[in-house]
Amino acid sequence: MAMDPKRSRSVKLNDGHFMPVLGFGTSASDDVWATFLRPELVRPALERSLKKLKLDYVDLFLIHIPIAMKPGEELMPKDASGKVILETVDLRDTWEALEKCKDAGLTKSIGVSNFNHKLLEMILDKPGLKYKPVCNQVECHPYLNQSKLLEFCKSKDIVLVAYSVLGSQRDPNWVEKDSPVLFEDPILNAIAKKHNRSLGQVALRYQVQRGLVVLVKSFNEKRIKENFQVFDFELTPEDMKVIDGLNRNFRLFKLLFAVDHPYYPFSEEY
């Protein structure tokens, strides 16, 4: 991973393309969902998305999650008892299907999401590997700083992309109601006050200084402008160390329905 001097707010990927350091939906990307992980379903799923988006290609195409579900139109297929129906798919075959999509010009870059280092190694060690994942999108915030996974990804020239950097919208379907609230953290608030910045700006700047790409979602115009103003200040080494100390390997998003899957626990910190 390297910063291009002409594109100081972009990161050069291992396939030569560039990705914004802050993702605000400025590039087109798509994910292959868990019900389409069988290799023969990957390209049709992407082609269908392209048709809906009225695009010839996307900038980035990802495996959204390394847990396969029963194919079909249901987002979360369930049996009569309400249990999610899982199946086992060899992700190396799925990855080969993504490689073919790249060769066909349907996507510029290909990557993964929610992979731990063991799953990344499985792809990287695949016989006949043509393209490495350019990135791995994972939950990452001061309570789950992913330091070991970040170190591993950097060593393999894979960009770690952080989502839920400011916590989450606390959807009860995914997030437990008693989860800690990042915006209430007194240490982060104290650092923000010291720099005359918002807590959100501090949390974003923390990730940028660590070398991550950050995905940010907001529908508030003031907050969107705030989120982009993270390039004109810098956290001190002491600030960074203090925020590192907030890590508790706490995951907001817990996919408990997948505990019996052979790839679980894919969601470990490393």
PDB file of C-alpha atoms in Angstrom:
ATOM      1  CA  MET A   1       0.000   0.000   0.000  1.00  0.00           C
ATOM      2  CA  ALA A   2       1.415   3.381  -0.977  1.00  0.00           C
ATOM      3  CA  MET A   3       0.271   6.981  -0.950  1.00  0.00           C
ATOM      4  CA  ASP A   4       0.473   8.689  -4.298  1.00  0.00           C
ATOM      5  CA  PRO A   5       1.880  12.240  -3.951  1.00  0.00           C
ATOM      6  CA  LYS A   6      -0.449  13.526  -6.680  1.00  0.00           C
ATOM      7  CA  ARG A   7      -3.407  11.947  -4.927  1.00  0.00           C
ATOM      8  CA  SER A   8      -2.558  12.601  -1.279  1.00  0.00           C
ATOM      9  CA  ARG A   9      -6.025  11.521  -0.214  1.00  0.00           C
ATOM     10  CA  SER A  10      -5.925   8.253  -2.148  1.00  0.00           C
ATOM     11  CA  VAL A  11      -4.242   4.921  -1.567  1.00  0.00           C
ATOM     12  CA  LYS A  12      -2.626   2.920  -4.370  1.00  0.00           C
ATOM     13  CA  LEU A  13      -3.908  -0.654  -4.395  1.00  0.00           C
ATOM     14  CA  ASN A  14      -1.843  -3.733  -5.191  1.00  0.00           C
ATOM     15  CA  ASP A  15      -3.428  -3.904  -8.674  1.00  0.00           C
ATOM     16  CA  GLY A  16      -2.404  -0.344  -9.565  1.00  0.00           C
ATOM     17  CA  HIS A  17      -5.801   1.312  -9.076  1.00  0.00           C
ATOM     18  CA  PHE A  18      -6.545   3.929  -6.428  1.00  0.00           C
ATOM     19  CA  MET A  19      -9.002   4.113  -3.533  1.00  0.00           C
ATOM     20  CA  PRO A  20     -10.012   7.274  -1.605  1.00  0.00           C
ATOM     21  CA  VAL A  21      -8.728   7.354   1.985  1.00  0.00           C
ATOM     22  CA  LEU A  22     -12.195   8.490   3.042  1.00  0.00           C
ATOM     23  CA  GLY A  23     -15.047   6.665   1.363  1.00  0.00           C
ATOM     24  CA  PHE A  24     -18.193   8.742   0.934  1.00  0.00           C
ATOM     25  CA  GLY A  25     -19.690   6.731  -1.906  1.00  0.00           C
ATOM     26  CA  THR A  26     -17.499   8.522  -4.472  1.00  0.00           C
ATOM     27  CA  SER A  27     -16.649   5.249  -6.221  1.00  0.00           C
ATOM     28  CA  ALA A  28     -18.942   2.477  -7.369  1.00  0.00           C
ATOM     29  CA  SER A  29     -18.608  -0.809  -5.519  1.00  0.00           C
ATOM     30  CA  ASP A  30     -20.660  -3.942  -5.102  1.00  0.00           C
ATOM     31  CA  ASP A  31     -20.638  -6.995  -2.837  1.00  0.00           C
ATOM     32  CA  VAL A  32     -21.476 -10.585  -3.594  1.00  0.00           C
ATOM     33  CA  TRP A  33     -23.881 -11.528  -0.804  1.00  0.00           C
ATOM     34  CA  ALA A  34     -23.836 -14.792   1.161  1.00  0.00           C
ATOM     35  CA  THR A  35     -26.557 -16.422  -0.967  1.00  0.00           C
ATOM     36  CA  PHE A  36     -24.460 -16.043  -4.134  1.00  0.00           C
ATOM     37  CA  LEU A  37     -21.116 -17.472  -3.021  1.00  0.00           C
ATOM     38  CA  ARG A  38     -21.344 -20.562  -5.202  1.00  0.00           C
ATOM     39  CA  PRO A  39     -18.871 -19.792  -8.014  1.00  0.00           C
ATOM     40  CA  GLU A  40     -21.448 -20.225 -10.786  1.00  0.00           C
ATOM     41  CA  LEU A  41     -23.665 -17.565  -9.142  1.00  0.00           C
ATOM     42  CA  VAL A  42     -21.037 -14.826  -8.740  1.00  0.00           C
ATOM     43  CA  ARG A  43     -20.945 -13.332 -12.236  1.00  0.00           C
ATOM     44  CA  PRO A  44     -24.739 -13.426 -12.748  1.00  0.00           C
ATOM     45  CA  ALA A  45     -25.152 -11.609  -9.414  1.00  0.00           C
ATOM     46  CA  LEU A  46     -22.713  -8.889 -10.473  1.00  0.00           C
ATOM     47  CA  GLU A  47     -24.259  -8.566 -13.926  1.00  0.00           C
ATOM     48  CA  ARG A  48     -27.691  -8.144 -12.364  1.00  0.00           C
ATOM     49  CA  SER A  49     -26.370  -5.400 -10.079  1.00  0.00           C
ATOM     50  CA  LEU A  50     -24.687  -3.625 -12.991  1.00  0.00           C
ATOM     51  CA  LYS A  51     -27.947  -3.668 -14.907  1.00  0.00           C
ATOM     52  CA  LYS A  52     -29.782  -2.116 -11.940  1.00  0.00           C
ATOM     53  CA  LEU A  53     -27.048   0.493 -11.496  1.00  0.00           C
ATOM     54  CA  LYS A  54     -26.893   1.137 -15.263  1.00  0.00           C
ATOM     55  CA  LEU A  55     -23.124   0.679 -15.225  1.00  0.00           C
ATOM     56  CA  ASP A  56     -20.715  -1.271 -17.410  1.00  0.00           C
ATOM     57  CA  TYR A  57     -18.420  -2.039 -14.467  1.00  0.00           C
ATOM     58  CA  VAL A  58     -17.801  -1.255 -10.807  1.00  0.00           C
ATOM     59  CA  ASP A  59     -14.583   0.010  -9.266  1.00  0.00           C
ATOM     60  CA  LEU A  60     -14.584  -2.664  -6.572  1.00  0.00           C
ATOM     61  CA  PHE A  61     -16.284  -6.044  -6.164  1.00  0.00           C
ATOM     62  CA  LEU A  62     -16.128  -7.810  -2.789  1.00  0.00           C
ATOM     63  CA  ILE A  63     -17.029 -11.041  -1.081  1.00  0.00           C
ATOM     64  CA  HIS A  64     -19.263  -9.464   1.568  1.00  0.00           C
ATOM     65  CA  ILE A  65     -18.992 -12.175   4.199  1.00  0.00           C
ATOM     66  CA  PRO A  66     -17.181 -15.544   4.292  1.00  0.00           C
ATOM     67  CA  ILE A  67     -20.306 -17.435   5.307  1.00  0.00           C
ATOM     68  CA  ALA A  68     -22.435 -18.988   2.566  1.00  0.00           C
ATOM     69  CA  MET A  69     -26.203 -19.268   2.837  1.00  0.00           C
ATOM     70  CA  LYS A  70     -28.719 -21.249   0.819  1.00  0.00           C
ATOM     71  CA  PRO A  71     -28.979 -19.703  -2.677  1.00  0.00           C
ATOM     72  CA  GLY A  72     -32.155 -17.852  -3.547  1.00  0.00           C
ATOM     73  CA  GLU A  73     -33.814 -14.466  -3.471  1.00  0.00           C
ATOM     74  CA  GLU A  74     -34.195 -14.331   0.317  1.00  0.00           C
ATOM     75  CA  LEU A  75     -31.582 -12.153   2.017  1.00  0.00           C
ATOM     76  CA  MET A  76     -31.564 -14.422   5.092  1.00  0.00           C
ATOM     77  CA  PRO A  77     -33.023 -17.820   4.111  1.00  0.00           C
ATOM     78  CA  LYS A  78     -34.474 -19.619   7.139  1.00  0.00           C
ATOM     79  CA  ASP A  79     -35.924 -23.051   7.828  1.00  0.00           C
ATOM     80  CA  ALA A  80     -39.302 -23.769   9.442  1.00  0.00           C
ATOM     81  CA  SER A  81     -37.854 -23.209  12.909  1.00  0.00           C
ATOM     82  CA  GLY A  82     -36.475 -19.790  11.967  1.00  0.00           C
ATOM     83  CA  LYS A  83     -32.839 -20.872  11.792  1.00  0.00           C
ATOM     84  CA  VAL A  84     -30.686 -19.369   9.026  1.00  0.00           C
ATOM     85  CA  ILE A  85     -29.862 -22.009   6.396  1.00  0.00           C
ATOM     86  CA  LEU A  86     -26.101 -22.137   5.883  1.00  0.00           C
ATOM     87  CA  GLU A  87     -24.036 -24.134   3.435  1.00  0.00           C
ATOM     88  CA  THR A  88     -20.342 -24.758   2.861  1.00  0.00           C
ATOM     89  CA  VAL A  89     -18.716 -23.217  -0.197  1.00  0.00           C
ATOM     90  CA  ASP A  90     -14.983 -23.266  -0.869  1.00  0.00           C
ATOM     91  CA  LEU A  91     -14.099 -19.559  -0.851  1.00  0.00           C
ATOM     92  CA  ARG A  92     -11.139 -20.257  -3.108  1.00  0.00           C
ATOM     93  CA  ASP A  93     -13.602 -21.217  -5.840  1.00  0.00           C
ATOM     94  CA  THR A  94     -15.638 -18.093  -5.116  1.00  0.00           C
ATOM     95  CA  TRP A  95     -12.469 -16.006  -5.365  1.00  0.00           C
ATOM     96  CA  GLU A  96     -11.634 -17.556  -8.740  1.00  0.00           C
ATOM     97  CA  ALA A  97     -15.082 -16.441  -9.935  1.00  0.00           C
ATOM     98  CA  LEU A  98     -14.273 -12.880  -8.833  1.00  0.00           C
ATOM     99  CA  GLU A  99     -10.990 -13.063 -10.725  1.00  0.00           C
ATOM    100  CA  LYS A 100     -12.931 -13.988 -13.868  1.00  0.00           C
ATOM    101  CA  CYS A 101     -15.215 -10.984 -13.342  1.00  0.00           C
ATOM    102  CA  LYS A 102     -12.140  -8.758 -13.228  1.00  0.00           C
ATOM    103  CA  ASP A 103     -10.750 -10.352 -16.396  1.00  0.00           C
ATOM    104  CA  ALA A 104     -14.112  -9.779 -18.094  1.00  0.00           C
ATOM    105  CA  GLY A 105     -13.917  -6.059 -17.311  1.00  0.00           C
ATOM    106  CA  LEU A 106     -16.936  -6.107 -15.006  1.00  0.00           C
ATOM    107  CA  THR A 107     -14.895  -4.728 -12.097  1.00  0.00           C
ATOM    108  CA  LYS A 108     -11.587  -2.891 -11.801  1.00  0.00           C
ATOM    109  CA  SER A 109     -10.582  -4.368  -8.462  1.00  0.00           C
ATOM    110  CA  ILE A 110     -11.612  -7.291  -6.271  1.00  0.00           C
ATOM    111  CA  GLY A 111     -11.439  -7.720  -2.521  1.00  0.00           C
ATOM    112  CA  VAL A 112     -13.017  -9.250   0.560  1.00  0.00           C
ATOM    113  CA  SER A 113     -14.897  -8.179   3.660  1.00  0.00           C
ATOM    114  CA  ASN A 114     -15.051  -9.590   7.192  1.00  0.00           C
ATOM    115  CA  PHE A 115     -12.101 -11.953   6.651  1.00  0.00           C
ATOM    116  CA  ASN A 116      -9.664 -12.828   9.427  1.00  0.00           C
ATOM    117  CA  HIS A 117      -6.000 -13.557   8.708  1.00  0.00           C
ATOM    118  CA  LYS A 118      -6.561 -17.314   8.335  1.00  0.00           C
ATOM    119  CA  LEU A 119      -9.181 -16.807   5.631  1.00  0.00           C
ATOM    120  CA  LEU A 120      -6.955 -14.260   3.894  1.00  0.00           C
ATOM    121  CA  GLU A 121      -4.094 -16.753   3.950  1.00  0.00           C
ATOM    122  CA  MET A 122      -6.371 -19.392   2.441  1.00  0.00           C
ATOM    123  CA  ILE A 123      -6.974 -17.090  -0.542  1.00  0.00           C
ATOM    124  CA  LEU A 124      -3.353 -15.954  -0.799  1.00  0.00           C
ATOM    125  CA  ASP A 125      -2.082 -19.554  -0.726  1.00  0.00           C
ATOM    126  CA  LYS A 126      -4.590 -20.727  -3.342  1.00  0.00           C
ATOM    127  CA  PRO A 127      -2.872 -22.659  -6.157  1.00  0.00           C
ATOM    128  CA  GLY A 128      -3.044 -20.654  -9.365  1.00  0.00           C
ATOM    129  CA  LEU A 129      -3.933 -17.384  -7.615  1.00  0.00           C
ATOM    130  CA  LYS A 130      -4.160 -14.663 -10.272  1.00  0.00           C
ATOM    131  CA  TYR A 131      -5.046 -11.576  -8.214  1.00  0.00           C
ATOM    132  CA  LYS A 132      -4.616 -10.848  -4.524  1.00  0.00           C
ATOM    133  CA  PRO A 133      -7.451  -9.145  -2.668  1.00  0.00           C
ATOM    134  CA  VAL A 134      -6.822  -5.397  -2.847  1.00  0.00           C
ATOM    135  CA  CYS A 135      -8.610  -4.815   0.449  1.00  0.00           C
ATOM    136  CA  ASN A 136     -10.358  -6.349   3.425  1.00  0.00           C
ATOM    137  CA  GLN A 137     -13.312  -4.408   4.862  1.00  0.00           C
ATOM    138  CA  VAL A 138     -13.836  -5.028   8.578  1.00  0.00           C
ATOM    139  CA  GLU A 139     -15.476  -3.466  11.597  1.00  0.00           C
ATOM    140  CA  CYS A 140     -12.859  -1.220  13.160  1.00  0.00           C
ATOM    141  CA  HIS A 141     -13.084   1.484  15.834  1.00  0.00           C
ATOM    142  CA  PRO A 142     -11.245   2.358  19.070  1.00  0.00           C
ATOM    143  CA  TYR A 143     -12.972  -0.501  20.919  1.00  0.00           C
ATOM    144  CA  LEU A 144     -11.936  -2.962  18.168  1.00  0.00           C
ATOM    145  CA  ASN A 145      -8.777  -1.535  16.642  1.00  0.00           C
ATOM    146  CA  GLN A 146      -7.797  -4.649  14.643  1.00  0.00           C
ATOM    147  CA  SER A 147      -4.084  -3.956  15.249  1.00  0.00           C
ATOM    148  CA  LYS A 148      -2.894  -7.502  14.478  1.00  0.00           C
ATOM    149  CA  LEU A 149      -5.044  -7.800  11.379  1.00  0.00           C
ATOM    150  CA  LEU A 150      -3.832  -4.369  10.217  1.00  0.00           C
ATOM    151  CA  GLU A 151      -0.209  -5.475  10.619  1.00  0.00           C
ATOM    152  CA  PHE A 152      -0.904  -8.687   8.689  1.00  0.00           C
ATOM    153  CA  CYS A 153      -2.693  -6.880   5.846  1.00  0.00           C
ATOM    154  CA  LYS A 154       0.100  -4.327   5.510  1.00  0.00           C
ATOM    155  CA  SER A 155       2.623  -7.170   5.252  1.00  0.00           C
ATOM    156  CA  LYS A 156       0.612  -8.626   2.343  1.00  0.00           C
ATOM    157  CA  ASP A 157      -0.001  -5.259   0.597  1.00  0.00           C
ATOM    158  CA  ILE A 158      -3.724  -5.490   1.316  1.00  0.00           C
ATOM    159  CA  VAL A 159      -5.542  -2.313   2.376  1.00  0.00           C
ATOM    160  CA  LEU A 160      -7.572  -2.639   5.558  1.00  0.00           C
ATOM    161  CA  VAL A 161     -10.827  -0.729   5.160  1.00  0.00           C
ATOM    162  CA  ALA A 162     -12.666   0.257   8.335  1.00  0.00           C
ATOM    163  CA  TYR A 163     -16.441   0.350   8.673  1.00  0.00           C
ATOM    164  CA  SER A 164     -18.443   1.294  11.792  1.00  0.00           C
ATOM    165  CA  VAL A 165     -15.595   3.643  12.712  1.00  0.00           C
ATOM    166  CA  LEU A 166     -17.987   5.761  14.772  1.00  0.00           C
ATOM    167  CA  GLY A 167     -19.857   2.844  16.262  1.00  0.00           C
ATOM    168  CA  SER A 168     -23.103   1.994  14.490  1.00  0.00           C
ATOM    169  CA  GLN A 169     -26.752   2.886  14.158  1.00  0.00           C
ATOM    170  CA  ARG A 170     -27.392   0.163  16.738  1.00  0.00           C
ATOM    171  CA  ASP A 171     -29.838  -1.871  14.695  1.00  0.00           C
ATOM    172  CA  PRO A 172     -31.225  -4.468  17.155  1.00  0.00           C
ATOM    173  CA  ASN A 173     -31.000  -7.129  14.444  1.00  0.00           C
ATOM    174  CA  TRP A 174     -27.212  -6.926  14.602  1.00  0.00           C
ATOM    175  CA  VAL A 175     -26.153  -4.908  17.629  1.00  0.00           C
ATOM    176  CA  GLU A 176     -26.886  -5.758  21.257  1.00  0.00           C
ATOM    177  CA  LYS A 177     -28.731  -2.937  23.018  1.00  0.00           C
ATOM    178  CA  ASP A 178     -26.301  -2.810  25.958  1.00  0.00           C
ATOM    179  CA  SER A 179     -23.245  -2.296  23.701  1.00  0.00           C
ATOM    180  CA  PRO A 180     -20.977   0.596  24.731  1.00  0.00           C
ATOM    181  CA  VAL A 181     -21.562   3.910  22.945  1.00  0.00           C
ATOM    182  CA  LEU A 182     -18.393   5.309  21.375  1.00  0.00           C
ATOM    183  CA  PHE A 183     -19.666   8.893  21.423  1.00  0.00           C
ATOM    184  CA  GLU A 184     -19.980   8.737  25.219  1.00  0.00           C
ATOM    185  CA  ASP A 185     -16.342   7.764  25.771  1.00  0.00           C
ATOM    186  CA  PRO A 186     -14.764  10.336  28.152  1.00  0.00           C
ATOM    187  CA  ILE A 187     -11.205   9.790  26.890  1.00  0.00           C
ATOM    188  CA  LEU A 188     -12.132  10.359  23.254  1.00  0.00           C
ATOM    189  CA  ASN A 189     -14.167  13.396  24.251  1.00  0.00           C
ATOM    190  CA  ALA A 190     -11.191  14.815  26.185  1.00  0.00           C
ATOM    191  CA  ILE A 191      -8.861  14.371  23.185  1.00  0.00           C
ATOM    192  CA  ALA A 192     -11.463  15.960  20.915  1.00  0.00           C
ATOM    193  CA  LYS A 193     -11.772  18.957  23.258  1.00  0.00           C
ATOM    194  CA  LYS A 194      -7.983  19.363  23.372  1.00  0.00           C
ATOM    195  CA  HIS A 195      -7.823  19.617  19.573  1.00  0.00           C
ATOM    196  CA  ASN A 196     -11.033  21.663  19.326  1.00  0.00           C
ATOM    197  CA  ARG A 197     -12.516  18.905  17.161  1.00  0.00           C
ATOM    198  CA  SER A 198     -15.521  16.631  17.322  1.00  0.00           C
ATOM    199  CA  LEU A 199     -15.193  13.114  18.699  1.00  0.00           C
ATOM    200  CA  GLY A 200     -16.068  11.786  15.257  1.00  0.00           C
ATOM    201  CA  GLN A 201     -13.181  13.692  13.674  1.00  0.00           C
ATOM    202  CA  VAL A 202     -10.782  12.261  16.253  1.00  0.00           C
ATOM    203  CA  ALA A 203     -12.024   8.700  15.654  1.00  0.00           C
ATOM    204  CA  LEU A 204     -11.608   9.129  11.890  1.00  0.00           C
ATOM    205  CA  ARG A 205      -8.206  10.789  12.156  1.00  0.00           C
ATOM    206  CA  TYR A 206      -7.019   7.940  14.369  1.00  0.00           C
ATOM    207  CA  GLN A 207      -7.723   5.446  11.602  1.00  0.00           C
ATOM    208  CA  VAL A 208      -6.247   7.606   8.834  1.00  0.00           C
ATOM    209  CA  GLN A 209      -2.990   8.008  10.764  1.00  0.00           C
ATOM    210  CA  ARG A 210      -2.814   4.229  11.204  1.00  0.00           C
ATOM    211  CA  GLY A 211      -2.973   3.763   7.449  1.00  0.00           C
ATOM    212  CA  LEU A 212      -6.535   2.532   7.085  1.00  0.00           C
ATOM    213  CA  VAL A 213      -9.094   3.535   4.509  1.00  0.00           C
ATOM    214  CA  VAL A 214     -12.254   4.706   6.245  1.00  0.00           C
ATOM    215  CA  LEU A 215     -15.879   4.250   5.183  1.00  0.00           C
ATOM    216  CA  VAL A 216     -18.151   6.969   6.532  1.00  0.00           C
ATOM    217  CA  LYS A 217     -21.936   7.093   6.390  1.00  0.00           C
ATOM    218  CA  SER A 218     -23.984  10.123   7.314  1.00  0.00           C
ATOM    219  CA  PHE A 219     -27.103  11.879   6.040  1.00  0.00           C
ATOM    220  CA  ASN A 220     -26.429  15.022   8.057  1.00  0.00           C
ATOM    221  CA  GLU A 221     -24.843  17.782   5.936  1.00  0.00           C
ATOM    222  CA  LYS A 222     -22.963  19.347   8.873  1.00  0.00           C
ATOM    223  CA  ARG A 223     -21.567  15.978   9.936  1.00  0.00           C
ATOM    224  CA  ILE A 224     -20.561  15.074   6.366  1.00  0.00           C
ATOM    225  CA  LYS A 225     -18.506  18.289   6.168  1.00  0.00           C
ATOM    226  CA  GLU A 226     -17.021  17.581   9.602  1.00  0.00           C
ATOM    227  CA  ASN A 227     -16.080  14.050   8.622  1.00  0.00           C
ATOM    228  CA  PHE A 228     -14.055  15.324   5.673  1.00  0.00           C
ATOM    229  CA  GLN A 229     -12.075  17.780   7.800  1.00  0.00           C
ATOM    230  CA  VAL A 230      -9.599  15.240   9.134  1.00  0.00           C
ATOM    231  CA  PHE A 231      -6.637  16.129   6.929  1.00  0.00           C
ATOM    232  CA  ASP A 232      -5.845  19.503   8.488  1.00  0.00           C
ATOM    233  CA  PHE A 233      -4.893  18.329  11.973  1.00  0.00           C
ATOM    234  CA  GLU A 234      -2.854  15.524  13.480  1.00  0.00           C
ATOM    235  CA  LEU A 235      -3.095  13.470  16.646  1.00  0.00           C
ATOM    236  CA  THR A 236       0.074  13.343  18.744  1.00  0.00           C
ATOM    237  CA  PRO A 237       1.909  10.044  19.358  1.00  0.00           C
ATOM    238  CA  GLU A 238       0.589  10.243  22.926  1.00  0.00           C
ATOM    239  CA  ASP A 239      -2.989  10.668  21.648  1.00  0.00           C
ATOM    240  CA  MET A 240      -2.554   7.641  19.402  1.00  0.00           C
ATOM    241  CA  LYS A 241      -1.184   5.551  22.260  1.00  0.00           C
ATOM    242  CA  VAL A 242      -4.059   6.543  24.544  1.00  0.00           C
ATOM    243  CA  ILE A 243      -6.645   5.644  21.889  1.00  0.00           C
ATOM    244  CA  ASP A 244      -4.844   2.353  21.250  1.00  0.00           C
ATOM    245  CA  GLY A 245      -5.364   1.656  24.947  1.00  0.00           C
ATOM    246  CA  LEU A 246      -9.139   1.857  24.528  1.00  0.00           C
ATOM    247  CA  ASN A 247      -9.142  -1.399  22.564  1.00  0.00           C
ATOM    248  CA  ARG A 248     -11.182  -4.145  24.187  1.00  0.00           C
ATOM    249  CA  ASN A 249     -11.686  -6.387  21.131  1.00  0.00           C
ATOM    250  CA  PHE A 250     -15.368  -5.529  21.371  1.00  0.00           C
ATOM    251  CA  ARG A 251     -17.370  -6.359  18.266  1.00  0.00           C
ATOM    252  CA  LEU A 252     -20.645  -4.540  17.698  1.00  0.00           C
ATOM    253  CA  PHE A 253     -21.792  -6.817  14.885  1.00  0.00           C
ATOM    254  CA  LYS A 254     -22.072 -10.422  16.033  1.00  0.00           C
ATOM    255  CA  LEU A 255     -23.292 -13.034  13.535  1.00  0.00           C
ATOM    256  CA  LEU A 256     -24.315 -15.594  16.123  1.00  0.00           C
ATOM    257  CA  PHE A 257     -26.276 -17.619  13.573  1.00  0.00           C
ATOM    258  CA  ALA A 258     -22.965 -18.706  12.036  1.00  0.00           C
ATOM    259  CA  VAL A 259     -21.296 -20.262  15.092  1.00  0.00           C
ATOM    260  CA  ASP A 260     -21.626 -23.798  13.686  1.00  0.00           C
ATOM    261  CA  HIS A 261     -20.119 -22.896  10.318  1.00  0.00           C
ATOM    262  CA  PRO A 262     -16.663 -24.409   9.541  1.00  0.00           C
ATOM    263  CA  TYR A 263     -15.238 -20.952   8.756  1.00  0.00           C
ATOM    264  CA  TYR A 264     -16.351 -19.565  12.120  1.00  0.00           C
ATOM    265  CA  PRO A 265     -14.969 -17.793  14.117  1.00  0.00           C
ATOM    266  CA  PHE A 266     -14.115 -15.642  11.083  1.00  0.00           C
ATOM    267  CA  SER A 267     -14.980 -12.570  13.123  1.00  0.00           C
ATOM    268  CA  GLU A 268     -12.160 -12.790  15.646  1.00  0.00           C
ATOM    269  CA  GLU A 269     -10.031  -9.675  16.040  1.00  0.00           C
ATOM    270  CA  TYR A 270      -7.204 -11.394  14.155  1.00  0.00           C
TER     271      TYR A 270
END
